[in-house]
Amino acid sequence: MSVGLALGGFEVERMRQVAQQRFGQTGGEAVEAWRSALGGWRGLNEEEQLRRINEYFNRRIRFADDSVVWSQADYWATPLETIARGAGDCEDFVFAKYFTLRELGVAEDRLRMTYVRAQVGGAGSSVSQAHMVLSYYPTPDAVPLVLDNLITEIRAASARPDLVPVFSFNMQGVFVGGAARATSPVDRVSRWRELLLRMRSEGYTP
């Protein structure tokens, strides 16, 4: 296999070149480290893949608001941008984890990007803020597991009373609350379309 061929949906050599052009040697090295880690995760069972990937991004990516990282109020970074920059907000963590798991062959219907209201300030607090997590469904009717940049431990949604789901989405569509079926196509999420277009320019084929 030539170095330019995709590992699944990612053309890694193209990604590394783009990262180096845009973010310098450090960006290219970050993408190469991710590529190397991918090789080590292949063949693991899904539970272990979830754990490894959640830890990888939670440890390597520094949380920072879009205004700090991208000088924009709200920007959905591609996985390449997040990996190369080494910083991002909650959505950027989720997209990096989601596409890495898809790259490893985790089925689309097991993963959803979920917007939640996150309780802040401890038990009894009435203060909440918008947040995004990655939800993993072992089976269609199962209580999902939550991959969150706020904590490294992966917990069942039922063990996260601080998170109230608002809606979720994946390539199959948009799901309202905890609905089992999509209620509208994912194309309704305009930022998602824009994200995929930028990813294609970086070497990703969905």
mmCIF file with all atom_site columns, C-alpha atoms in Angstrom:
data_model
loop_
_atom_site.group_PDB
_atom_site.id
_atom_site.type_symbol
_atom_site.label_atom_id
_atom_site.label_alt_id
_atom_site.label_comp_id
_atom_site.label_asym_id
_atom_site.label_entity_id
_atom_site.label_seq_id
_atom_site.pdbx_PDB_ins_code
_atom_site.Cartn_x
_atom_site.Cartn_y
_atom_site.Cartn_z
_atom_site.occupancy
_atom_site.B_iso_or_equiv
_atom_site.pdbx_formal_charge
_atom_site.auth_seq_id
_atom_site.auth_comp_id
_atom_site.auth_asym_id
_atom_site.auth_atom_id
_atom_site.pdbx_PDB_model_num
ATOM 1   C CA . MET A 1 1   ? 0.000   0.000  0.000  1.00 0.00 ? 1   MET A CA 1
ATOM 2   C CA . SER A 1 2   ? 1.438   3.399  -0.954 1.00 0.00 ? 2   SER A CA 1
ATOM 3   C CA . VAL A 1 3   ? 1.925   6.051  1.715  1.00 0.00 ? 3   VAL A CA 1
ATOM 4   C CA . GLY A 1 4   ? -0.785  8.223  0.189  1.00 0.00 ? 4   GLY A CA 1
ATOM 5   C CA . LEU A 1 5   ? -3.570  5.667  0.461  1.00 0.00 ? 5   LEU A CA 1
ATOM 6   C CA . ALA A 1 6   ? -6.214  6.177  3.097  1.00 0.00 ? 6   ALA A CA 1
ATOM 7   C CA . LEU A 1 7   ? -6.384  4.340  6.373  1.00 0.00 ? 7   LEU A CA 1
ATOM 8   C CA . GLY A 1 8   ? -10.139 3.977  6.153  1.00 0.00 ? 8   GLY A CA 1
ATOM 9   C CA . GLY A 1 9   ? -11.493 7.456  5.393  1.00 0.00 ? 9   GLY A CA 1
ATOM 10  C CA . PHE A 1 10  ? -8.290  9.422  6.086  1.00 0.00 ? 10  PHE A CA 1
ATOM 11  C CA . GLU A 1 11  ? -5.513  9.993  3.579  1.00 0.00 ? 11  GLU A CA 1
ATOM 12  C CA . VAL A 1 12  ? -2.907  10.341 6.294  1.00 0.00 ? 12  VAL A CA 1
ATOM 13  C CA . GLU A 1 13  ? 0.003   11.515 4.159  1.00 0.00 ? 13  GLU A CA 1
ATOM 14  C CA . ARG A 1 14  ? -2.157  14.299 2.743  1.00 0.00 ? 14  ARG A CA 1
ATOM 15  C CA . MET A 1 15  ? -3.235  15.238 6.280  1.00 0.00 ? 15  MET A CA 1
ATOM 16  C CA . ARG A 1 16  ? 0.361   15.367 7.474  1.00 0.00 ? 16  ARG A CA 1
ATOM 17  C CA . GLN A 1 17  ? 1.356   17.612 4.575  1.00 0.00 ? 17  GLN A CA 1
ATOM 18  C CA . VAL A 1 18  ? -1.554  19.980 5.200  1.00 0.00 ? 18  VAL A CA 1
ATOM 19  C CA . ALA A 1 19  ? -0.817  20.081 8.932  1.00 0.00 ? 19  ALA A CA 1
ATOM 20  C CA . GLN A 1 20  ? 2.839   20.895 8.314  1.00 0.00 ? 20  GLN A CA 1
ATOM 21  C CA . GLN A 1 21  ? 1.986   23.610 5.801  1.00 0.00 ? 21  GLN A CA 1
ATOM 22  C CA . ARG A 1 22  ? -0.554  25.262 8.084  1.00 0.00 ? 22  ARG A CA 1
ATOM 23  C CA . PHE A 1 23  ? 0.874   24.620 11.543 1.00 0.00 ? 23  PHE A CA 1
ATOM 24  C CA . GLY A 1 24  ? 4.562   23.945 10.983 1.00 0.00 ? 24  GLY A CA 1
ATOM 25  C CA . GLN A 1 25  ? 6.683   20.987 12.021 1.00 0.00 ? 25  GLN A CA 1
ATOM 26  C CA . THR A 1 26  ? 4.875   20.601 15.349 1.00 0.00 ? 26  THR A CA 1
ATOM 27  C CA . GLY A 1 27  ? 1.540   20.169 13.549 1.00 0.00 ? 27  GLY A CA 1
ATOM 28  C CA . GLY A 1 28  ? 2.946   17.560 11.179 1.00 0.00 ? 28  GLY A CA 1
ATOM 29  C CA . GLU A 1 29  ? 4.491   15.643 14.072 1.00 0.00 ? 29  GLU A CA 1
ATOM 30  C CA . ALA A 1 30  ? 1.186   15.693 15.970 1.00 0.00 ? 30  ALA A CA 1
ATOM 31  C CA . VAL A 1 31  ? -0.623  14.132 13.015 1.00 0.00 ? 31  VAL A CA 1
ATOM 32  C CA . GLU A 1 32  ? 2.136   11.526 12.686 1.00 0.00 ? 32  GLU A CA 1
ATOM 33  C CA . ALA A 1 33  ? 1.806   10.661 16.393 1.00 0.00 ? 33  ALA A CA 1
ATOM 34  C CA . TRP A 1 34  ? -1.956  10.214 15.920 1.00 0.00 ? 34  TRP A CA 1
ATOM 35  C CA . ARG A 1 35  ? -1.332  8.004  12.872 1.00 0.00 ? 35  ARG A CA 1
ATOM 36  C CA . SER A 1 36  ? 1.056   5.855  14.886 1.00 0.00 ? 36  SER A CA 1
ATOM 37  C CA . ALA A 1 37  ? -1.450  5.568  17.729 1.00 0.00 ? 37  ALA A CA 1
ATOM 38  C CA . LEU A 1 38  ? -4.144  4.492  15.257 1.00 0.00 ? 38  LEU A CA 1
ATOM 39  C CA . GLY A 1 39  ? -1.983  1.547  14.251 1.00 0.00 ? 39  GLY A CA 1
ATOM 40  C CA . GLY A 1 40  ? -1.762  0.444  17.873 1.00 0.00 ? 40  GLY A CA 1
ATOM 41  C CA . TRP A 1 41  ? -5.510  0.700  18.411 1.00 0.00 ? 41  TRP A CA 1
ATOM 42  C CA . ARG A 1 42  ? -6.470  -1.462 15.443 1.00 0.00 ? 42  ARG A CA 1
ATOM 43  C CA . GLY A 1 43  ? -7.480  -4.954 16.470 1.00 0.00 ? 43  GLY A CA 1
ATOM 44  C CA . LEU A 1 44  ? -8.440  -3.970 20.019 1.00 0.00 ? 44  LEU A CA 1
ATOM 45  C CA . ASN A 1 45  ? -12.003 -4.618 21.142 1.00 0.00 ? 45  ASN A CA 1
ATOM 46  C CA . GLU A 1 46  ? -14.327 -1.632 21.018 1.00 0.00 ? 46  GLU A CA 1
ATOM 47  C CA . GLU A 1 47  ? -14.408 -1.123 24.777 1.00 0.00 ? 47  GLU A CA 1
ATOM 48  C CA . GLU A 1 48  ? -10.631 -0.785 24.845 1.00 0.00 ? 48  GLU A CA 1
ATOM 49  C CA . GLN A 1 49  ? -10.651 1.465  21.761 1.00 0.00 ? 49  GLN A CA 1
ATOM 50  C CA . LEU A 1 50  ? -13.091 3.780  23.498 1.00 0.00 ? 50  LEU A CA 1
ATOM 51  C CA . ARG A 1 51  ? -10.898 3.976  26.582 1.00 0.00 ? 51  ARG A CA 1
ATOM 52  C CA . ARG A 1 52  ? -7.660  4.537  24.672 1.00 0.00 ? 52  ARG A CA 1
ATOM 53  C CA . ILE A 1 53  ? -9.063  7.209  22.376 1.00 0.00 ? 53  ILE A CA 1
ATOM 54  C CA . ASN A 1 54  ? -10.858 9.067  25.150 1.00 0.00 ? 54  ASN A CA 1
ATOM 55  C CA . GLU A 1 55  ? -7.643  9.187  27.169 1.00 0.00 ? 55  GLU A CA 1
ATOM 56  C CA . TYR A 1 56  ? -5.510  10.091 24.155 1.00 0.00 ? 56  TYR A CA 1
ATOM 57  C CA . PHE A 1 57  ? -7.416  13.227 23.274 1.00 0.00 ? 57  PHE A CA 1
ATOM 58  C CA . ASN A 1 58  ? -8.212  14.262 26.846 1.00 0.00 ? 58  ASN A CA 1
ATOM 59  C CA . ARG A 1 59  ? -4.496  14.186 27.650 1.00 0.00 ? 59  ARG A CA 1
ATOM 60  C CA . ARG A 1 60  ? -3.090  15.647 24.442 1.00 0.00 ? 60  ARG A CA 1
ATOM 61  C CA . ILE A 1 61  ? -5.609  18.382 23.652 1.00 0.00 ? 61  ILE A CA 1
ATOM 62  C CA . ARG A 1 62  ? -5.768  21.473 25.839 1.00 0.00 ? 62  ARG A CA 1
ATOM 63  C CA . PHE A 1 63  ? -9.254  22.845 26.402 1.00 0.00 ? 63  PHE A CA 1
ATOM 64  C CA . ALA A 1 64  ? -9.602  26.403 25.113 1.00 0.00 ? 64  ALA A CA 1
ATOM 65  C CA . ASP A 1 65  ? -12.478 28.496 23.787 1.00 0.00 ? 65  ASP A CA 1
ATOM 66  C CA . ASP A 1 66  ? -12.809 29.110 20.054 1.00 0.00 ? 66  ASP A CA 1
ATOM 67  C CA . SER A 1 67  ? -12.183 32.803 20.638 1.00 0.00 ? 67  SER A CA 1
ATOM 68  C CA . VAL A 1 68  ? -8.724  31.922 21.967 1.00 0.00 ? 68  VAL A CA 1
ATOM 69  C CA . VAL A 1 69  ? -7.790  29.172 19.493 1.00 0.00 ? 69  VAL A CA 1
ATOM 70  C CA . TRP A 1 70  ? -9.420  30.453 16.303 1.00 0.00 ? 70  TRP A CA 1
ATOM 71  C CA . SER A 1 71  ? -10.341 34.086 17.061 1.00 0.00 ? 71  SER A CA 1
ATOM 72  C CA . GLN A 1 72  ? -13.990 33.224 16.342 1.00 0.00 ? 72  GLN A CA 1
ATOM 73  C CA . ALA A 1 73  ? -17.003 33.019 18.627 1.00 0.00 ? 73  ALA A CA 1
ATOM 74  C CA . ASP A 1 74  ? -17.959 29.513 17.426 1.00 0.00 ? 74  ASP A CA 1
ATOM 75  C CA . TYR A 1 75  ? -15.794 27.373 15.151 1.00 0.00 ? 75  TYR A CA 1
ATOM 76  C CA . TRP A 1 76  ? -16.048 23.628 14.510 1.00 0.00 ? 76  TRP A CA 1
ATOM 77  C CA . ALA A 1 77  ? -12.453 22.489 14.001 1.00 0.00 ? 77  ALA A CA 1
ATOM 78  C CA . THR A 1 78  ? -11.621 19.448 11.908 1.00 0.00 ? 78  THR A CA 1
ATOM 79  C CA . PRO A 1 79  ? -9.782  16.579 13.610 1.00 0.00 ? 79  PRO A CA 1
ATOM 80  C CA . LEU A 1 80  ? -6.639  17.621 11.751 1.00 0.00 ? 80  LEU A CA 1
ATOM 81  C CA . GLU A 1 81  ? -6.910  21.175 13.055 1.00 0.00 ? 81  GLU A CA 1
ATOM 82  C CA . THR A 1 82  ? -7.508  20.021 16.625 1.00 0.00 ? 82  THR A CA 1
ATOM 83  C CA . ILE A 1 83  ? -4.659  17.506 16.552 1.00 0.00 ? 83  ILE A CA 1
ATOM 84  C CA . ALA A 1 84  ? -2.208  19.907 14.918 1.00 0.00 ? 84  ALA A CA 1
ATOM 85  C CA . ARG A 1 85  ? -3.115  22.892 17.090 1.00 0.00 ? 85  ARG A CA 1
ATOM 86  C CA . GLY A 1 86  ? -3.271  20.792 20.259 1.00 0.00 ? 86  GLY A CA 1
ATOM 87  C CA . ALA A 1 87  ? -6.221  22.763 21.610 1.00 0.00 ? 87  ALA A CA 1
ATOM 88  C CA . GLY A 1 88  ? -9.968  22.976 21.186 1.00 0.00 ? 88  GLY A CA 1
ATOM 89  C CA . ASP A 1 89  ? -13.338 23.241 22.878 1.00 0.00 ? 89  ASP A CA 1
ATOM 90  C CA . CYS A 1 90  ? -15.800 20.468 23.732 1.00 0.00 ? 90  CYS A CA 1
ATOM 91  C CA . GLU A 1 91  ? -17.071 20.060 20.165 1.00 0.00 ? 91  GLU A CA 1
ATOM 92  C CA . ASP A 1 92  ? -13.545 19.690 18.838 1.00 0.00 ? 92  ASP A CA 1
ATOM 93  C CA . PHE A 1 93  ? -12.795 16.894 21.325 1.00 0.00 ? 93  PHE A CA 1
ATOM 94  C CA . VAL A 1 94  ? -15.981 15.113 20.226 1.00 0.00 ? 94  VAL A CA 1
ATOM 95  C CA . PHE A 1 95  ? -15.288 15.352 16.484 1.00 0.00 ? 95  PHE A CA 1
ATOM 96  C CA . ALA A 1 96  ? -11.710 14.116 16.926 1.00 0.00 ? 96  ALA A CA 1
ATOM 97  C CA . LYS A 1 97  ? -12.898 11.113 18.962 1.00 0.00 ? 97  LYS A CA 1
ATOM 98  C CA . TYR A 1 98  ? -15.854 10.373 16.675 1.00 0.00 ? 98  TYR A CA 1
ATOM 99  C CA . PHE A 1 99  ? -13.878 10.338 13.436 1.00 0.00 ? 99  PHE A CA 1
ATOM 100 C CA . THR A 1 100 ? -11.027 8.368  15.004 1.00 0.00 ? 100 THR A CA 1
ATOM 101 C CA . LEU A 1 101 ? -13.468 5.682  16.169 1.00 0.00 ? 101 LEU A CA 1
ATOM 102 C CA . ARG A 1 102 ? -15.115 5.604  12.753 1.00 0.00 ? 102 ARG A CA 1
ATOM 103 C CA . GLU A 1 103 ? -11.649 5.242  11.231 1.00 0.00 ? 103 GLU A CA 1
ATOM 104 C CA . LEU A 1 104 ? -11.176 2.142  13.389 1.00 0.00 ? 104 LEU A CA 1
ATOM 105 C CA . GLY A 1 105 ? -14.412 0.651  12.096 1.00 0.00 ? 105 GLY A CA 1
ATOM 106 C CA . VAL A 1 106 ? -16.849 1.420  14.908 1.00 0.00 ? 106 VAL A CA 1
ATOM 107 C CA . ALA A 1 107 ? -20.331 1.365  13.365 1.00 0.00 ? 107 ALA A CA 1
ATOM 108 C CA . GLU A 1 108 ? -22.039 4.667  12.635 1.00 0.00 ? 108 GLU A CA 1
ATOM 109 C CA . ASP A 1 109 ? -25.206 3.710  14.533 1.00 0.00 ? 109 ASP A CA 1
ATOM 110 C CA . ARG A 1 110 ? -23.188 3.223  17.728 1.00 0.00 ? 110 ARG A CA 1
ATOM 111 C CA . LEU A 1 111 ? -21.933 6.808  17.845 1.00 0.00 ? 111 LEU A CA 1
ATOM 112 C CA . ARG A 1 112 ? -23.718 10.113 18.301 1.00 0.00 ? 112 ARG A CA 1
ATOM 113 C CA . MET A 1 113 ? -22.467 13.613 18.974 1.00 0.00 ? 113 MET A CA 1
ATOM 114 C CA . THR A 1 114 ? -24.704 14.818 21.776 1.00 0.00 ? 114 THR A CA 1
ATOM 115 C CA . TYR A 1 115 ? -25.466 18.352 22.888 1.00 0.00 ? 115 TYR A CA 1
ATOM 116 C CA . VAL A 1 116 ? -26.317 18.486 26.572 1.00 0.00 ? 116 VAL A CA 1
ATOM 117 C CA . ARG A 1 117 ? -26.977 20.979 29.318 1.00 0.00 ? 117 ARG A CA 1
ATOM 118 C CA . ALA A 1 118 ? -24.193 20.408 31.826 1.00 0.00 ? 118 ALA A CA 1
ATOM 119 C CA . GLN A 1 119 ? -24.809 21.246 35.463 1.00 0.00 ? 119 GLN A CA 1
ATOM 120 C CA . VAL A 1 120 ? -21.959 23.262 36.930 1.00 0.00 ? 120 VAL A CA 1
ATOM 121 C CA . GLY A 1 121 ? -21.229 24.113 40.541 1.00 0.00 ? 121 GLY A CA 1
ATOM 122 C CA . GLY A 1 122 ? -21.890 20.711 42.098 1.00 0.00 ? 122 GLY A CA 1
ATOM 123 C CA . ALA A 1 123 ? -24.977 18.940 43.394 1.00 0.00 ? 123 ALA A CA 1
ATOM 124 C CA . GLY A 1 124 ? -27.995 21.161 43.849 1.00 0.00 ? 124 GLY A CA 1
ATOM 125 C CA . SER A 1 125 ? -26.683 23.850 41.532 1.00 0.00 ? 125 SER A CA 1
ATOM 126 C CA . SER A 1 126 ? -29.212 25.400 39.153 1.00 0.00 ? 126 SER A CA 1
ATOM 127 C CA . VAL A 1 127 ? -26.481 26.723 36.856 1.00 0.00 ? 127 VAL A CA 1
ATOM 128 C CA . SER A 1 128 ? -25.967 24.910 33.566 1.00 0.00 ? 128 SER A CA 1
ATOM 129 C CA . GLN A 1 129 ? -24.137 25.497 30.328 1.00 0.00 ? 129 GLN A CA 1
ATOM 130 C CA . ALA A 1 130 ? -24.193 24.111 26.806 1.00 0.00 ? 130 ALA A CA 1
ATOM 131 C CA . HIS A 1 131 ? -21.770 21.239 26.307 1.00 0.00 ? 131 HIS A CA 1
ATOM 132 C CA . MET A 1 132 ? -21.118 18.420 23.832 1.00 0.00 ? 132 MET A CA 1
ATOM 133 C CA . VAL A 1 133 ? -20.131 14.816 24.511 1.00 0.00 ? 133 VAL A CA 1
ATOM 134 C CA . LEU A 1 134 ? -19.727 11.687 22.402 1.00 0.00 ? 134 LEU A CA 1
ATOM 135 C CA . SER A 1 135 ? -22.281 8.947  23.104 1.00 0.00 ? 135 SER A CA 1
ATOM 136 C CA . TYR A 1 136 ? -21.575 5.282  22.365 1.00 0.00 ? 136 TYR A CA 1
ATOM 137 C CA . TYR A 1 137 ? -24.454 2.793  22.111 1.00 0.00 ? 137 TYR A CA 1
ATOM 138 C CA . PRO A 1 138 ? -23.315 -0.868 22.532 1.00 0.00 ? 138 PRO A CA 1
ATOM 139 C CA . THR A 1 139 ? -26.761 -1.865 21.222 1.00 0.00 ? 139 THR A CA 1
ATOM 140 C CA . PRO A 1 140 ? -29.565 0.319  19.799 1.00 0.00 ? 140 PRO A CA 1
ATOM 141 C CA . ASP A 1 141 ? -31.612 0.201  23.009 1.00 0.00 ? 141 ASP A CA 1
ATOM 142 C CA . ALA A 1 142 ? -28.731 0.357  25.484 1.00 0.00 ? 142 ALA A CA 1
ATOM 143 C CA . VAL A 1 143 ? -28.001 3.212  27.841 1.00 0.00 ? 143 VAL A CA 1
ATOM 144 C CA . PRO A 1 144 ? -25.136 4.986  26.065 1.00 0.00 ? 144 PRO A CA 1
ATOM 145 C CA . LEU A 1 145 ? -21.641 5.405  27.415 1.00 0.00 ? 145 LEU A CA 1
ATOM 146 C CA . VAL A 1 146 ? -20.407 8.994  27.594 1.00 0.00 ? 146 VAL A CA 1
ATOM 147 C CA . LEU A 1 147 ? -16.997 10.122 26.357 1.00 0.00 ? 147 LEU A CA 1
ATOM 148 C CA . ASP A 1 148 ? -16.408 13.566 27.842 1.00 0.00 ? 148 ASP A CA 1
ATOM 149 C CA . ASN A 1 149 ? -13.439 15.928 27.845 1.00 0.00 ? 149 ASN A CA 1
ATOM 150 C CA . LEU A 1 150 ? -14.381 17.033 31.384 1.00 0.00 ? 150 LEU A CA 1
ATOM 151 C CA . ILE A 1 151 ? -13.572 13.636 32.913 1.00 0.00 ? 151 ILE A CA 1
ATOM 152 C CA . THR A 1 152 ? -11.431 10.813 31.540 1.00 0.00 ? 152 THR A CA 1
ATOM 153 C CA . GLU A 1 153 ? -13.502 7.999  33.041 1.00 0.00 ? 153 GLU A CA 1
ATOM 154 C CA . ILE A 1 154 ? -16.116 6.720  30.620 1.00 0.00 ? 154 ILE A CA 1
ATOM 155 C CA . ARG A 1 155 ? -19.458 6.391  32.397 1.00 0.00 ? 155 ARG A CA 1
ATOM 156 C CA . ALA A 1 156 ? -22.963 5.326  31.428 1.00 0.00 ? 156 ALA A CA 1
ATOM 157 C CA . ALA A 1 157 ? -25.323 8.225  30.773 1.00 0.00 ? 157 ALA A CA 1
ATOM 158 C CA . SER A 1 158 ? -27.384 7.029  33.739 1.00 0.00 ? 158 SER A CA 1
ATOM 159 C CA . ALA A 1 159 ? -24.358 7.746  35.950 1.00 0.00 ? 159 ALA A CA 1
ATOM 160 C CA . ARG A 1 160 ? -24.096 11.307 34.637 1.00 0.00 ? 160 ARG A CA 1
ATOM 161 C CA . PRO A 1 161 ? -27.083 13.137 36.203 1.00 0.00 ? 161 PRO A CA 1
ATOM 162 C CA . ASP A 1 162 ? -25.170 16.368 35.604 1.00 0.00 ? 162 ASP A CA 1
ATOM 163 C CA . LEU A 1 163 ? -25.827 16.022 31.863 1.00 0.00 ? 163 LEU A CA 1
ATOM 164 C CA . VAL A 1 164 ? -29.270 16.559 30.308 1.00 0.00 ? 164 VAL A CA 1
ATOM 165 C CA . PRO A 1 165 ? -29.425 15.600 26.593 1.00 0.00 ? 165 PRO A CA 1
ATOM 166 C CA . VAL A 1 166 ? -30.885 18.175 24.212 1.00 0.00 ? 166 VAL A CA 1
ATOM 167 C CA . PHE A 1 167 ? -30.275 16.589 20.811 1.00 0.00 ? 167 PHE A CA 1
ATOM 168 C CA . SER A 1 168 ? -27.702 14.393 19.113 1.00 0.00 ? 168 SER A CA 1
ATOM 169 C CA . PHE A 1 169 ? -26.627 13.631 15.570 1.00 0.00 ? 169 PHE A CA 1
ATOM 170 C CA . ASN A 1 170 ? -24.487 11.446 13.348 1.00 0.00 ? 170 ASN A CA 1
ATOM 171 C CA . MET A 1 171 ? -24.359 10.720 9.628  1.00 0.00 ? 171 MET A CA 1
ATOM 172 C CA . GLN A 1 172 ? -27.783 9.054  9.900  1.00 0.00 ? 172 GLN A CA 1
ATOM 173 C CA . GLY A 1 173 ? -29.590 12.187 11.085 1.00 0.00 ? 173 GLY A CA 1
ATOM 174 C CA . VAL A 1 174 ? -30.605 14.290 14.069 1.00 0.00 ? 174 VAL A CA 1
ATOM 175 C CA . PHE A 1 175 ? -32.076 12.707 17.210 1.00 0.00 ? 175 PHE A CA 1
ATOM 176 C CA . VAL A 1 176 ? -34.091 14.805 19.667 1.00 0.00 ? 176 VAL A CA 1
ATOM 177 C CA . GLY A 1 177 ? -33.486 14.096 23.354 1.00 0.00 ? 177 GLY A CA 1
ATOM 178 C CA . GLY A 1 178 ? -33.002 10.365 23.878 1.00 0.00 ? 178 GLY A CA 1
ATOM 179 C CA . ALA A 1 179 ? -34.941 9.324  20.754 1.00 0.00 ? 179 ALA A CA 1
ATOM 180 C CA . ALA A 1 180 ? -33.920 6.026  19.172 1.00 0.00 ? 180 ALA A CA 1
ATOM 181 C CA . ARG A 1 181 ? -34.668 7.195  15.625 1.00 0.00 ? 181 ARG A CA 1
ATOM 182 C CA . ALA A 1 182 ? -33.573 10.242 13.698 1.00 0.00 ? 182 ALA A CA 1
ATOM 183 C CA . THR A 1 183 ? -36.235 12.906 13.266 1.00 0.00 ? 183 THR A CA 1
ATOM 184 C CA . SER A 1 184 ? -34.500 14.941 10.547 1.00 0.00 ? 184 SER A CA 1
ATOM 185 C CA . PRO A 1 185 ? -31.516 14.598 8.189  1.00 0.00 ? 185 PRO A CA 1
ATOM 186 C CA . VAL A 1 186 ? -28.082 15.632 9.404  1.00 0.00 ? 186 VAL A CA 1
ATOM 187 C CA . ASP A 1 187 ? -27.872 18.132 6.518  1.00 0.00 ? 187 ASP A CA 1
ATOM 188 C CA . ARG A 1 188 ? -30.080 20.332 8.674  1.00 0.00 ? 188 ARG A CA 1
ATOM 189 C CA . VAL A 1 189 ? -26.969 20.963 10.781 1.00 0.00 ? 189 VAL A CA 1
ATOM 190 C CA . SER A 1 190 ? -25.247 23.522 8.558  1.00 0.00 ? 190 SER A CA 1
ATOM 191 C CA . ARG A 1 191 ? -21.993 23.581 10.510 1.00 0.00 ? 191 ARG A CA 1
ATOM 192 C CA . TRP A 1 192 ? -21.699 19.821 10.012 1.00 0.00 ? 192 TRP A CA 1
ATOM 193 C CA . ARG A 1 193 ? -21.829 20.250 6.233  1.00 0.00 ? 193 ARG A CA 1
ATOM 194 C CA . GLU A 1 194 ? -19.146 22.905 6.419  1.00 0.00 ? 194 GLU A CA 1
ATOM 195 C CA . LEU A 1 195 ? -16.986 20.694 8.647  1.00 0.00 ? 195 LEU A CA 1
ATOM 196 C CA . LEU A 1 196 ? -17.131 17.777 6.192  1.00 0.00 ? 196 LEU A CA 1
ATOM 197 C CA . LEU A 1 197 ? -16.237 20.052 3.262  1.00 0.00 ? 197 LEU A CA 1
ATOM 198 C CA . ARG A 1 198 ? -13.135 21.288 5.070  1.00 0.00 ? 198 ARG A CA 1
ATOM 199 C CA . MET A 1 199 ? -12.215 17.739 6.053  1.00 0.00 ? 199 MET A CA 1
ATOM 200 C CA . ARG A 1 200 ? -12.421 16.632 2.418  1.00 0.00 ? 200 ARG A CA 1
ATOM 201 C CA . SER A 1 201 ? -9.954  19.356 1.458  1.00 0.00 ? 201 SER A CA 1
ATOM 202 C CA . GLU A 1 202 ? -7.573  17.954 4.084  1.00 0.00 ? 202 GLU A CA 1
ATOM 203 C CA . GLY A 1 203 ? -7.707  14.361 2.849  1.00 0.00 ? 203 GLY A CA 1
ATOM 204 C CA . TYR A 1 204 ? -10.832 12.783 4.314  1.00 0.00 ? 204 TYR A CA 1
ATOM 205 C CA . THR A 1 205 ? -13.459 10.818 2.386  1.00 0.00 ? 205 THR A CA 1
ATOM 206 C CA . PRO A 1 206 ? -16.626 10.031 4.389  1.00 0.00 ? 206 PRO A CA 1
#
